[in-house]
Amino acid sequence: MRLVYSDHYDLNLGAHVFPSVKFRLVKEKVIRDGVAEPNDFLEPAPAADADVALVHDEEYIRKLQTGRLSYLELVRLEIPYSPELVRAVWLAAGGSLLAARLALEGGVAVNVGGGFHHAFPDHGEGFCVLNDFAIAIRRLLVDKVIERAMTVDCDVHQGNGTAAIFASSPSVFTFSIHQENNYPHPKPPSCLDINLIDGVGDEEYLEELDQGLEQALGQFRPDLIFYVAGADPYREDQLGGLKLSLAGLEERDRMVFEKARERGIPVAVVLAGGYARRLEDTIQIHVNTIRAARQSATTRAGLRGL
Ligand SMILES: [Zn+2]
């Protein structure tokens, strides 16, 4: 299985609840734990501006590139603006496109970054500047590499940007399972939203996810799934109010990969949020997701060998 990563994914946030050093720490632990080897990682190119413009307004792109966001736009972003931030989000978008292409070739691939699902066409918010995987999906649709895509968003926060971007795109099915009583407010409707009440734990979450995936994949057959594997449904998360355990999150990952594998649908993974009290937990959750991705890729390859 191939993974996509750049040392420049770090969003340069300093002391912030979003631990943007996590990308590097996840990559290092993946190698240390033997989940992948250094040679499995590919370095992305930044997304082309023309690709970014398939999702985002020219005016917003120009403001980002010239550092001319207004005070209110910066407040809404909730992260400090810097040239490093701009470089990082263009790279994350290029990385998600590369991961999608690798998934289409090999069944499963991971962008060790991205998942910026709160970014809208004309603005960023909630730590998300560019909607990296929406950009990748649009590019693949335009190139007719795929005809239909699905987003499976398991971050604790609803995928509002993604829902808005694809609201009138019949070729993209957006699925989000999240805590209802949490940012964002309002929640533009996804094709399927599962609104969970506060404090939902492993058993109920996995049941709801199971039903949701069956419903989504029963009515829509995508050529590619983007799995938005947020680490923040974890019970120790500072910005989440669900109660999943580490084992429950691993089961979540396996369920998503298995349902896709059964149907022969490639999966590209993006990391999205994760704000555990202990940074090690956030790193562990992401590494577990990558291990599950790798196992799914191995199973697929084994079956092809038969
Ligand atoms: Zn989140």
Short mmCIF file of C-alpha atoms and ligand atoms in Angstrom, two decimals:
data_model
loop_
_atom_site.label_atom_id
_atom_site.label_comp_id
_atom_site.label_asym_id
_atom_site.label_seq_id
_atom_site.Cartn_x
_atom_site.Cartn_y
_atom_site.Cartn_z
CA MET A 1 0.00 0.00 0.00
CA ARG A 2 1.25 3.45 -0.88
CA LEU A 3 1.05 6.48 1.39
CA VAL A 4 1.35 10.15 0.57
CA TYR A 5 3.15 12.58 2.84
CA SER A 6 5.17 15.78 2.87
CA ASP A 7 7.22 17.32 5.68
CA HIS A 8 5.52 20.56 4.61
CA TYR A 9 2.05 19.31 5.64
CA ASP A 10 2.68 21.00 9.00
CA LEU A 11 0.27 23.95 9.13
CA ASN A 12 2.71 26.05 11.18
CA LEU A 13 0.20 26.77 13.95
CA GLY A 14 2.47 26.99 16.98
CA ALA A 15 0.64 26.25 20.25
CA HIS A 16 -2.88 25.43 19.02
CA VAL A 17 -5.53 22.82 19.79
CA PHE A 18 -4.94 21.48 16.25
CA PRO A 19 -1.65 19.57 16.66
CA SER A 20 -0.35 20.02 13.14
CA VAL A 21 2.92 18.27 14.04
CA LYS A 22 0.72 15.13 14.02
CA PHE A 23 1.32 14.46 10.34
CA ARG A 24 5.04 13.96 10.89
CA LEU A 25 4.49 12.02 14.12
CA VAL A 26 2.01 9.68 12.40
CA LYS A 27 4.43 9.05 9.55
CA GLU A 28 7.29 8.31 11.97
CA LYS A 29 5.17 5.93 14.07
CA VAL A 30 3.84 4.12 11.00
CA ILE A 31 7.45 3.34 10.07
CA ARG A 32 8.54 2.58 13.66
CA ASP A 33 5.64 0.16 14.14
CA GLY A 34 6.38 -1.60 10.84
CA VAL A 35 3.00 -0.66 9.30
CA ALA A 36 4.81 0.76 6.26
CA GLU A 37 8.35 1.29 5.04
CA PRO A 38 9.99 4.57 4.06
CA ASN A 39 9.82 3.51 0.41
CA ASP A 40 6.03 3.19 0.59
CA PHE A 41 5.70 6.97 0.96
CA LEU A 42 5.31 9.29 -2.01
CA GLU A 43 5.82 13.04 -1.91
CA PRO A 44 2.94 15.02 -3.44
CA ALA A 45 3.17 18.05 -5.69
CA PRO A 46 1.06 21.05 -4.68
CA ALA A 47 -2.37 21.05 -6.34
CA ALA A 48 -2.53 23.05 -9.55
CA ASP A 49 -4.44 26.31 -9.13
CA ALA A 50 -6.75 25.17 -11.92
CA ASP A 51 -7.65 22.10 -9.85
CA VAL A 52 -8.24 24.17 -6.72
CA ALA A 53 -10.51 26.38 -8.85
CA LEU A 54 -12.71 23.36 -9.62
CA VAL A 55 -14.00 23.78 -6.05
CA HIS A 56 -12.97 27.20 -4.76
CA ASP A 57 -13.79 30.71 -5.99
CA GLU A 58 -11.02 32.55 -7.85
CA GLU A 59 -11.37 35.50 -5.48
CA TYR A 60 -10.83 33.32 -2.39
CA ILE A 61 -7.83 31.60 -4.01
CA ARG A 62 -6.28 34.98 -4.83
CA LYS A 63 -6.81 36.26 -1.29
CA LEU A 64 -5.11 33.16 0.13
CA GLN A 65 -2.15 33.45 -2.20
CA THR A 66 -1.62 37.15 -1.58
CA GLY A 67 -2.31 37.14 2.15
CA ARG A 68 -5.32 39.43 1.76
CA LEU A 69 -7.96 37.62 3.82
CA SER A 70 -10.07 40.03 5.86
CA TYR A 71 -10.03 40.03 9.66
CA LEU A 72 -13.40 38.26 9.73
CA GLU A 73 -12.21 35.64 7.27
CA LEU A 74 -9.18 34.98 9.48
CA VAL A 75 -11.34 34.72 12.60
CA ARG A 76 -13.59 32.20 10.89
CA LEU A 77 -10.58 30.08 9.92
CA GLU A 78 -9.59 29.81 13.60
CA ILE A 79 -5.94 29.20 12.69
CA PRO A 80 -3.18 31.75 12.05
CA TYR A 81 -2.46 32.64 8.44
CA SER A 82 1.08 32.18 7.13
CA PRO A 83 2.78 31.42 3.80
CA GLU A 84 3.60 27.98 5.30
CA LEU A 85 -0.12 27.39 5.88
CA VAL A 86 -0.86 28.18 2.23
CA ARG A 87 1.90 25.86 1.04
CA ALA A 88 0.63 23.12 3.37
CA VAL A 89 -2.98 23.21 2.18
CA TRP A 90 -2.01 23.26 -1.51
CA LEU A 91 0.20 20.24 -0.81
CA ALA A 92 -2.58 18.48 1.12
CA ALA A 93 -4.89 18.91 -1.88
CA GLY A 94 -2.21 17.58 -4.24
CA GLY A 95 -1.69 14.75 -1.76
CA SER A 96 -5.35 13.76 -1.71
CA LEU A 97 -5.44 13.71 -5.51
CA LEU A 98 -2.33 11.51 -5.58
CA ALA A 99 -3.80 9.21 -2.89
CA ALA A 100 -7.01 8.88 -4.91
CA ARG A 101 -5.07 7.90 -8.03
CA LEU A 102 -3.05 5.36 -6.02
CA ALA A 103 -6.25 3.94 -4.53
CA LEU A 104 -7.73 3.53 -8.02
CA GLU A 105 -4.59 1.55 -8.97
CA GLY A 106 -4.05 -0.49 -5.83
CA GLY A 107 -7.38 -0.59 -3.97
CA VAL A 108 -6.40 1.44 -0.89
CA ALA A 109 -4.10 4.42 -0.33
CA VAL A 110 -3.62 6.96 2.45
CA ASN A 111 -2.90 10.66 2.45
CA VAL A 112 -1.18 11.21 5.81
CA GLY A 113 -2.83 14.62 5.88
CA GLY A 114 -5.89 16.39 4.50
CA GLY A 115 -9.52 15.80 5.37
CA PHE A 116 -10.27 19.54 5.53
CA HIS A 117 -14.02 19.07 5.27
CA HIS A 118 -15.11 22.44 6.70
CA ALA A 119 -13.73 24.42 3.73
CA PHE A 120 -16.41 25.95 1.45
CA PRO A 121 -15.99 27.25 -2.12
CA ASP A 122 -15.72 30.88 -1.00
CA HIS A 123 -14.25 30.62 2.50
CA GLY A 124 -12.43 28.47 5.00
CA GLU A 125 -13.50 27.74 8.55
CA GLY A 126 -12.91 25.38 11.46
CA PHE A 127 -9.15 24.95 10.76
CA CYS A 128 -9.90 24.08 7.08
CA VAL A 129 -8.59 26.29 4.26
CA LEU A 130 -9.05 24.17 1.10
CA ASN A 131 -11.30 21.12 0.80
CA ASP A 132 -8.51 18.84 -0.40
CA PHE A 133 -10.55 15.72 -1.16
CA ALA A 134 -13.38 17.66 -2.86
CA ILE A 135 -10.71 19.10 -5.17
CA ALA A 136 -9.41 15.58 -5.88
CA ILE A 137 -12.91 14.25 -6.60
CA ARG A 138 -13.73 17.12 -8.97
CA ARG A 139 -10.50 16.64 -10.89
CA LEU A 140 -11.07 12.90 -11.31
CA LEU A 141 -14.67 13.51 -12.41
CA VAL A 142 -13.62 16.18 -14.92
CA ASP A 143 -10.97 13.84 -16.33
CA LYS A 144 -13.58 11.05 -16.48
CA VAL A 145 -11.25 8.81 -14.48
CA ILE A 146 -14.29 8.15 -12.27
CA GLU A 147 -17.99 8.72 -12.79
CA ARG A 148 -19.16 8.64 -9.18
CA ALA A 149 -17.55 9.21 -5.79
CA MET A 150 -18.67 8.86 -2.19
CA THR A 151 -17.36 10.64 0.88
CA VAL A 152 -17.61 8.67 4.12
CA ASP A 153 -17.01 11.25 6.82
CA CYS A 154 -16.51 9.79 10.31
CA ASP A 155 -15.01 12.91 11.87
CA VAL A 156 -17.01 13.90 15.00
CA HIS A 157 -17.91 17.19 13.26
CA GLN A 158 -20.32 17.22 10.33
CA GLY A 159 -18.74 17.65 6.87
CA ASN A 160 -20.45 20.96 6.14
CA GLY A 161 -18.08 22.20 3.44
CA THR A 162 -18.21 18.94 1.54
CA ALA A 163 -22.02 18.82 1.80
CA ALA A 164 -22.30 22.36 0.41
CA ILE A 165 -19.75 21.80 -2.38
CA PHE A 166 -21.52 18.71 -3.72
CA ALA A 167 -25.12 19.74 -2.88
CA SER A 168 -26.10 19.82 -6.55
CA SER A 169 -23.70 17.13 -7.84
CA PRO A 170 -25.56 13.86 -8.50
CA SER A 171 -22.21 12.17 -9.17
CA VAL A 172 -21.07 12.58 -5.55
CA PHE A 173 -22.76 11.01 -2.53
CA THR A 174 -21.84 12.68 0.76
CA PHE A 175 -22.27 10.65 3.96
CA SER A 176 -21.49 12.09 7.37
CA ILE A 177 -21.85 10.49 10.81
CA HIS A 178 -21.21 12.99 13.59
CA GLN A 179 -22.25 14.49 16.91
CA GLU A 180 -25.32 16.68 16.36
CA ASN A 181 -24.76 19.00 19.30
CA ASN A 182 -21.40 20.31 18.10
CA TYR A 183 -19.83 22.61 15.50
CA PRO A 184 -20.81 23.30 12.72
CA HIS A 185 -24.09 25.20 13.09
CA PRO A 186 -25.99 25.06 10.81
CA LYS A 187 -25.25 21.77 9.08
CA PRO A 188 -25.95 21.93 5.33
CA PRO A 189 -27.53 18.58 4.46
CA SER A 190 -25.29 15.78 3.19
CA CYS A 191 -26.91 13.07 1.04
CA LEU A 192 -27.02 11.08 4.28
CA ASP A 193 -26.42 12.57 7.72
CA ILE A 194 -26.42 10.54 10.90
CA ASN A 195 -26.82 12.93 13.82
CA LEU A 196 -25.68 11.27 17.03
CA ILE A 197 -26.62 12.50 20.49
CA ASP A 198 -23.93 13.37 23.04
CA GLY A 199 -22.10 10.50 24.68
CA VAL A 200 -22.75 7.77 22.10
CA GLY A 201 -20.29 4.91 22.65
CA ASP A 202 -18.82 2.05 20.60
CA GLU A 203 -21.81 -0.24 20.32
CA GLU A 204 -24.40 2.30 19.24
CA TYR A 205 -21.93 4.13 16.98
CA LEU A 206 -20.95 0.96 15.14
CA GLU A 207 -24.57 -0.05 14.70
CA GLU A 208 -25.45 3.37 13.25
CA LEU A 209 -22.39 3.34 10.99
CA ASP A 210 -23.22 -0.16 9.78
CA GLN A 211 -26.77 0.84 8.88
CA GLY A 212 -25.65 4.12 7.35
CA LEU A 213 -23.05 2.51 5.12
CA GLU A 214 -25.49 -0.20 4.02
CA GLN A 215 -28.05 2.46 3.15
CA ALA A 216 -25.55 4.68 1.31
CA LEU A 217 -23.93 1.83 -0.64
CA GLY A 218 -27.34 0.29 -1.29
CA GLN A 219 -28.53 3.33 -3.17
CA PHE A 220 -25.29 4.62 -4.71
CA ARG A 221 -22.43 2.72 -6.33
CA PRO A 222 -19.27 4.88 -6.30
CA ASP A 223 -16.07 4.23 -8.26
CA LEU A 224 -14.09 5.65 -5.32
CA ILE A 225 -14.66 6.32 -1.62
CA PHE A 226 -12.88 9.07 0.26
CA TYR A 227 -12.76 7.96 3.89
CA VAL A 228 -12.50 11.02 6.16
CA ALA A 229 -11.07 9.22 9.18
CA GLY A 230 -11.24 11.86 11.92
CA ALA A 231 -9.76 10.76 15.25
CA ASP A 232 -12.11 13.01 17.24
CA PRO A 233 -15.07 10.69 18.01
CA TYR A 234 -12.65 9.42 20.71
CA ARG A 235 -13.90 9.69 24.28
CA GLU A 236 -10.85 11.70 25.37
CA ASP A 237 -11.22 14.30 22.62
CA GLN A 238 -11.24 17.96 23.67
CA LEU A 239 -13.52 19.09 20.85
CA GLY A 240 -15.80 16.06 20.65
CA GLY A 241 -18.63 14.74 22.78
CA LEU A 242 -18.84 11.11 21.67
CA LYS A 243 -17.42 8.26 23.73
CA LEU A 244 -15.65 5.88 21.38
CA SER A 245 -12.77 3.81 22.71
CA LEU A 246 -9.55 3.14 20.80
CA ALA A 247 -10.86 -0.35 20.06
CA GLY A 248 -14.20 1.06 18.88
CA LEU A 249 -12.41 3.40 16.49
CA GLU A 250 -10.39 0.48 15.11
CA GLU A 251 -13.62 -1.42 14.55
CA ARG A 252 -15.02 1.65 12.78
CA ASP A 253 -12.05 1.65 10.41
CA ARG A 254 -12.33 -2.06 9.70
CA MET A 255 -16.03 -1.71 8.96
CA VAL A 256 -15.51 1.05 6.39
CA PHE A 257 -12.66 -0.81 4.65
CA GLU A 258 -14.48 -4.14 4.71
CA LYS A 259 -17.74 -2.84 3.24
CA ALA A 260 -15.77 -1.15 0.45
CA ARG A 261 -13.65 -4.26 -0.17
CA GLU A 262 -16.69 -6.56 -0.35
CA ARG A 263 -18.03 -4.36 -3.14
CA GLY A 264 -14.67 -3.85 -4.88
CA ILE A 265 -14.65 -0.10 -4.30
CA PRO A 266 -11.24 1.63 -3.94
CA VAL A 267 -10.71 3.74 -0.79
CA ALA A 268 -8.54 6.82 -0.36
CA VAL A 269 -8.03 7.85 3.28
CA VAL A 270 -7.58 11.37 4.65
CA LEU A 271 -6.91 12.06 8.34
CA ALA A 272 -9.08 15.09 9.31
CA GLY A 273 -9.44 16.10 13.00
CA GLY A 274 -8.11 14.73 16.29
CA TYR A 275 -7.74 16.68 19.54
CA ALA A 276 -7.22 14.08 22.24
CA ARG A 277 -5.99 15.34 25.61
CA ARG A 278 -2.90 13.21 25.05
CA LEU A 279 -1.36 13.79 21.61
CA GLU A 280 -0.12 10.16 21.64
CA ASP A 281 -3.74 8.99 21.52
CA THR A 282 -4.50 11.04 18.41
CA ILE A 283 -1.35 9.66 16.77
CA GLN A 284 -2.29 6.10 17.79
CA ILE A 285 -5.82 6.42 16.34
CA HIS A 286 -4.46 7.64 12.99
CA VAL A 287 -1.80 4.91 12.92
CA ASN A 288 -4.48 2.30 13.68
CA THR A 289 -6.50 3.59 10.72
CA ILE A 290 -3.45 3.23 8.48
CA ARG A 291 -2.85 -0.30 9.78
CA ALA A 292 -6.47 -1.21 8.98
CA ALA A 293 -6.03 0.32 5.51
CA ARG A 294 -2.91 -1.76 4.97
CA GLN A 295 -4.66 -4.96 6.09
CA SER A 296 -7.53 -4.25 3.73
CA ALA A 297 -5.09 -3.62 0.86
CA THR A 298 -3.32 -6.92 1.63
CA THR A 299 -6.60 -8.83 1.69
CA ARG A 300 -7.61 -7.32 -1.66
CA ALA A 301 -4.25 -8.23 -3.19
CA GLY A 302 -4.49 -11.77 -1.80
CA LEU A 303 -7.93 -12.24 -3.30
CA ARG A 304 -6.75 -10.95 -6.65
CA GLY A 305 -3.90 -13.49 -6.46
CA LEU A 306 -6.47 -16.30 -6.22
ZN ZN B 1 -13.47 17.22 13.64
#
